[in-house]
CSV table of C-alpha atoms in Angstrom, one decimal:
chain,number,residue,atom,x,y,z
A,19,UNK,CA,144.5,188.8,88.5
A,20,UNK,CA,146.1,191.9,89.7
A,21,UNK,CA,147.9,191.4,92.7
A,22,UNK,CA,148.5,194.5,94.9
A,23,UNK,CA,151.5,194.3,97.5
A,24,UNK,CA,151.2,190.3,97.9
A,25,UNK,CA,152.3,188.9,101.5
A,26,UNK,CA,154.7,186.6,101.6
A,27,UNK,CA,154.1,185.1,105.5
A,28,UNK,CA,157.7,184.5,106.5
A,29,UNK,CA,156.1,182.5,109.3
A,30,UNK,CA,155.3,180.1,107.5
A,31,UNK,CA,156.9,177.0,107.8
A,32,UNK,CA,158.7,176.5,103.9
A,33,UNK,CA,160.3,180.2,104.6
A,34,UNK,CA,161.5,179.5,108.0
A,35,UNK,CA,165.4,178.5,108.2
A,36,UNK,CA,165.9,175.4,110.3
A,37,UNK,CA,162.0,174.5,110.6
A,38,UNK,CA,162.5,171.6,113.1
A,39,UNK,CA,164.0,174.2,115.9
A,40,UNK,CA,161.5,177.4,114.6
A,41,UNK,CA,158.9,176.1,114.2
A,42,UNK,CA,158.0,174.3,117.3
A,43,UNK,CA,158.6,178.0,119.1
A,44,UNK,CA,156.5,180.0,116.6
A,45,UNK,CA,153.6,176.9,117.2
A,46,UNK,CA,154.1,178.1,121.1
A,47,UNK,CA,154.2,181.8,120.7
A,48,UNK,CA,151.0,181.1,118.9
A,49,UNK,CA,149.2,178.7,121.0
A,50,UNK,CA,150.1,181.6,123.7
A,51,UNK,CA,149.1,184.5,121.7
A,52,UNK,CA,145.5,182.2,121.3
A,53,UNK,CA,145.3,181.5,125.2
A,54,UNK,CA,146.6,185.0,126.7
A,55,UNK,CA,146.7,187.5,123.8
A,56,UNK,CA,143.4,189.3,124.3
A,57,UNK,CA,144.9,192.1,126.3
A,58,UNK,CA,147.4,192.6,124.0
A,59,UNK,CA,145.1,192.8,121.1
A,60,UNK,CA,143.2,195.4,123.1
A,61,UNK,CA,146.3,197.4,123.5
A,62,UNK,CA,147.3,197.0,119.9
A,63,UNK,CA,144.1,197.9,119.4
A,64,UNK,CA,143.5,201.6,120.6
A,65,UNK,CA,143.6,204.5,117.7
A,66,UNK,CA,147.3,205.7,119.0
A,67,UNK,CA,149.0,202.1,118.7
A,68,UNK,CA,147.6,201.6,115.3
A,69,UNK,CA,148.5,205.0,114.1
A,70,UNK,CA,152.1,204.0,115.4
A,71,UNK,CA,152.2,200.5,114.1
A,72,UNK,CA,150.9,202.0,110.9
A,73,UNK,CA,154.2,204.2,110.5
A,74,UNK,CA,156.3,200.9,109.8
A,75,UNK,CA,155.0,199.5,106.4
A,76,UNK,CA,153.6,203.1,105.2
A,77,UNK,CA,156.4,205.2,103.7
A,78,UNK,CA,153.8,207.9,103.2
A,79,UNK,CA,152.8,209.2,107.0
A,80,UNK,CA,150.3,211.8,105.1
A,81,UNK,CA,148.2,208.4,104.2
A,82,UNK,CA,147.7,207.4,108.2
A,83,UNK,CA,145.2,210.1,108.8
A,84,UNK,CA,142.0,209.6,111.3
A,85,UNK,CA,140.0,208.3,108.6
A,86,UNK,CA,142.5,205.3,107.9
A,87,UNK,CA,142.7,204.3,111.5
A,88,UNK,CA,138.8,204.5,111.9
A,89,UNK,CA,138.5,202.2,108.9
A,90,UNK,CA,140.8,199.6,110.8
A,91,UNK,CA,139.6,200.1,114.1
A,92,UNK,CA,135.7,199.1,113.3
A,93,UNK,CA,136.6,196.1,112.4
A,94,UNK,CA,139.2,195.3,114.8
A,95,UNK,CA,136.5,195.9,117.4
A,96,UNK,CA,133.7,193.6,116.1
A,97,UNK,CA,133.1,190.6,118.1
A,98,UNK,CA,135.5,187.8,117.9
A,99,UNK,CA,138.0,189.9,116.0
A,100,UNK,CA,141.0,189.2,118.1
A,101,UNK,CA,140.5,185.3,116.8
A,102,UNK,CA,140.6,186.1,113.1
A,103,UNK,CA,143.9,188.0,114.1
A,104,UNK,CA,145.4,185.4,115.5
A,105,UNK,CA,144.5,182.9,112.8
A,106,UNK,CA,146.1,185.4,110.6
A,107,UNK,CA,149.0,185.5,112.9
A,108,UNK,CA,149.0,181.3,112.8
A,109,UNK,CA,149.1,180.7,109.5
A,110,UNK,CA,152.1,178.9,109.0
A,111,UNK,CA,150.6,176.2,106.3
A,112,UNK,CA,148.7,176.4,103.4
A,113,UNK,CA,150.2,177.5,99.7
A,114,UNK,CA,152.7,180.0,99.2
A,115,UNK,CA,151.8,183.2,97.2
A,116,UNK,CA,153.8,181.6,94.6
A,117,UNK,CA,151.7,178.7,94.4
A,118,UNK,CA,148.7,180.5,94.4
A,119,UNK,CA,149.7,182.3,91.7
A,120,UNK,CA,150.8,179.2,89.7
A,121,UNK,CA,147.2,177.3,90.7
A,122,UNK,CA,145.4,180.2,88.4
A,123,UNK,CA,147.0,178.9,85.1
A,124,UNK,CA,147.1,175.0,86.3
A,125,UNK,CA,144.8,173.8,83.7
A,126,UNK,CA,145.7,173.2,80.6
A,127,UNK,CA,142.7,173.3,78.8
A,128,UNK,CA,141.8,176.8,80.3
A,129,UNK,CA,142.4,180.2,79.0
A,130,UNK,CA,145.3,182.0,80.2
A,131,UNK,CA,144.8,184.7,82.2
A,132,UNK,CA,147.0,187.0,82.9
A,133,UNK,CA,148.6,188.4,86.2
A,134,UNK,CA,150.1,190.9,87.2
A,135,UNK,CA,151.9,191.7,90.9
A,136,UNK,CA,152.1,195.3,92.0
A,137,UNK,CA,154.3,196.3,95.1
A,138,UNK,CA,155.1,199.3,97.3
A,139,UNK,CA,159.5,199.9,96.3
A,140,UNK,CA,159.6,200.7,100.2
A,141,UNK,CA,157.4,197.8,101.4
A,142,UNK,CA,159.2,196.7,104.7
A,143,UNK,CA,157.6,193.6,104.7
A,144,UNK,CA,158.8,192.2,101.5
A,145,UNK,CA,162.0,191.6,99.3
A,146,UNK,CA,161.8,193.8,95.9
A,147,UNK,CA,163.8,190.8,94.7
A,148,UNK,CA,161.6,188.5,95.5
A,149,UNK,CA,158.8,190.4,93.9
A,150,UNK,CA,160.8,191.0,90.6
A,151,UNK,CA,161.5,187.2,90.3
A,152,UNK,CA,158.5,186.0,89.7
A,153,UNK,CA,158.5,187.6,86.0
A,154,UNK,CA,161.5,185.9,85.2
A,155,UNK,CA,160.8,183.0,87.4
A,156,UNK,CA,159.3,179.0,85.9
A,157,UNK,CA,156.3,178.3,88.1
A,158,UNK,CA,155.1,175.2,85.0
A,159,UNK,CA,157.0,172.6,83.8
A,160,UNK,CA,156.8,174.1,80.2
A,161,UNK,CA,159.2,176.7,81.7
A,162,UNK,CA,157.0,179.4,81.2
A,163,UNK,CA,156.6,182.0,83.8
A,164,UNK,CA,153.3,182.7,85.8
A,165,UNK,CA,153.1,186.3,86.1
A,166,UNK,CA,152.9,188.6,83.1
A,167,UNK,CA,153.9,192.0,84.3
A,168,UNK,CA,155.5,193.4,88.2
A,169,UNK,CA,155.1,196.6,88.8
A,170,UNK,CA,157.1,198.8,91.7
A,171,UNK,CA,155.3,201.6,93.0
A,172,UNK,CA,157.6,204.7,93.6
A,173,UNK,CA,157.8,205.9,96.9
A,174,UNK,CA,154.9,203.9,98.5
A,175,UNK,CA,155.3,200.9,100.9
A,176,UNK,CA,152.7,198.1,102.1
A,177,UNK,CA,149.7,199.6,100.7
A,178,UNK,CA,150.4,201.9,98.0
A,179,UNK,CA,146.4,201.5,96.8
A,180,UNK,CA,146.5,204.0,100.6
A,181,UNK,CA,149.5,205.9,99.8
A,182,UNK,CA,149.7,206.5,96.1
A,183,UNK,CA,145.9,205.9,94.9
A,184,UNK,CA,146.0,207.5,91.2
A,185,UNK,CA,149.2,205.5,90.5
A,186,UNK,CA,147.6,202.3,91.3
A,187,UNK,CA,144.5,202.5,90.1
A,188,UNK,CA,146.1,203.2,86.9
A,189,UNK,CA,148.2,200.4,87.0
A,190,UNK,CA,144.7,198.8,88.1
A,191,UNK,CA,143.0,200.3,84.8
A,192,UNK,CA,145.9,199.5,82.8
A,193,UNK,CA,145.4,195.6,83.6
A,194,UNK,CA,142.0,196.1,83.0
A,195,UNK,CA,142.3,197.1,79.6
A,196,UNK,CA,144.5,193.5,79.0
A,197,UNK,CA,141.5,191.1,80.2
């Protein structure tokens, strides 16, 4: 498994500090977001929001060109869209990225495989720290840690496979050539 610029959904409800006072207001913005967010989503929606939204987790602004936004928008616009959105947006349950990663390797008569987790450096969405841990980081009870190898991609943030292509699919090629 090579992981590219994992998401760590803050929202959800193990991250969240004092759950029994947050969550029961995310649960609400939510249930309105469901009820009365369509004209939101419409707004959000239009080529010039997402080229502006787009500026926040890409430190590359030469990566959000018309082609980028196009290949967003189409399917943003197909029907029921806005509800897989906002079930994105709701997903406060379900297994940690840590977990996942842990469930690969759970069985012990399997064969190892191996993972790796690359990441933007200027991702604004995640904690470089966080990232780096999981190398060093005991996921088993045998102590062992889950992930192989993390990688930080200079100067790229969410999506460095947008932003800096050749440097990950090398990384991409490099992990290839372990399997």
């Amino acid at each position: 498994v090579c992981a590219i610029d994992p998401t760590y959904r803050e929202m959800h409800h193990a991250e969240m500090r004092f759950p029994a006072i947050t969550m029961p207001i995310v649960k609400l913005f939510q249930k309105f977001l469901r009820s009365k967010g369509k004209g939101l989503y419409n707004l959000a929606t239009q080529r010039t929001c997402i080229k502006n939204i787009l500026k926040e987790p890409y430190s590359n602004a030469d990566a959000i060109d018309d082609e980028l936004v196009t290949s967003l928008m189409d399917p943003l616009n197909l029907p029921n869209a806005a509800e897989v959105v906002f079930d994105e947006l709701s997903y406060t349950a379900g297994p940690l990225f840590e977990q996942l990663l842990q469930d690969i390797n759970d069985k012990p008569s399997a064969t190892r495989k191996h993972i790796w987790v690359c990441y933007g450096e200027k991702d604004p969405w995640l904690s470089p720290k966080r990232v780096e841990s999981l190398i060093t980081t005991p996921f088993t009870e045998e102590g062992a840690p889950v992930v192989d190898k993390v990688v930080s991609i200079a100067n790229a943030g969410h999506c460095p496979h947008d932003e800096r292509p050749h440097i990950t699919n090398s990384i991409i090629l490099d992990f290839l050539g372990t399997c």
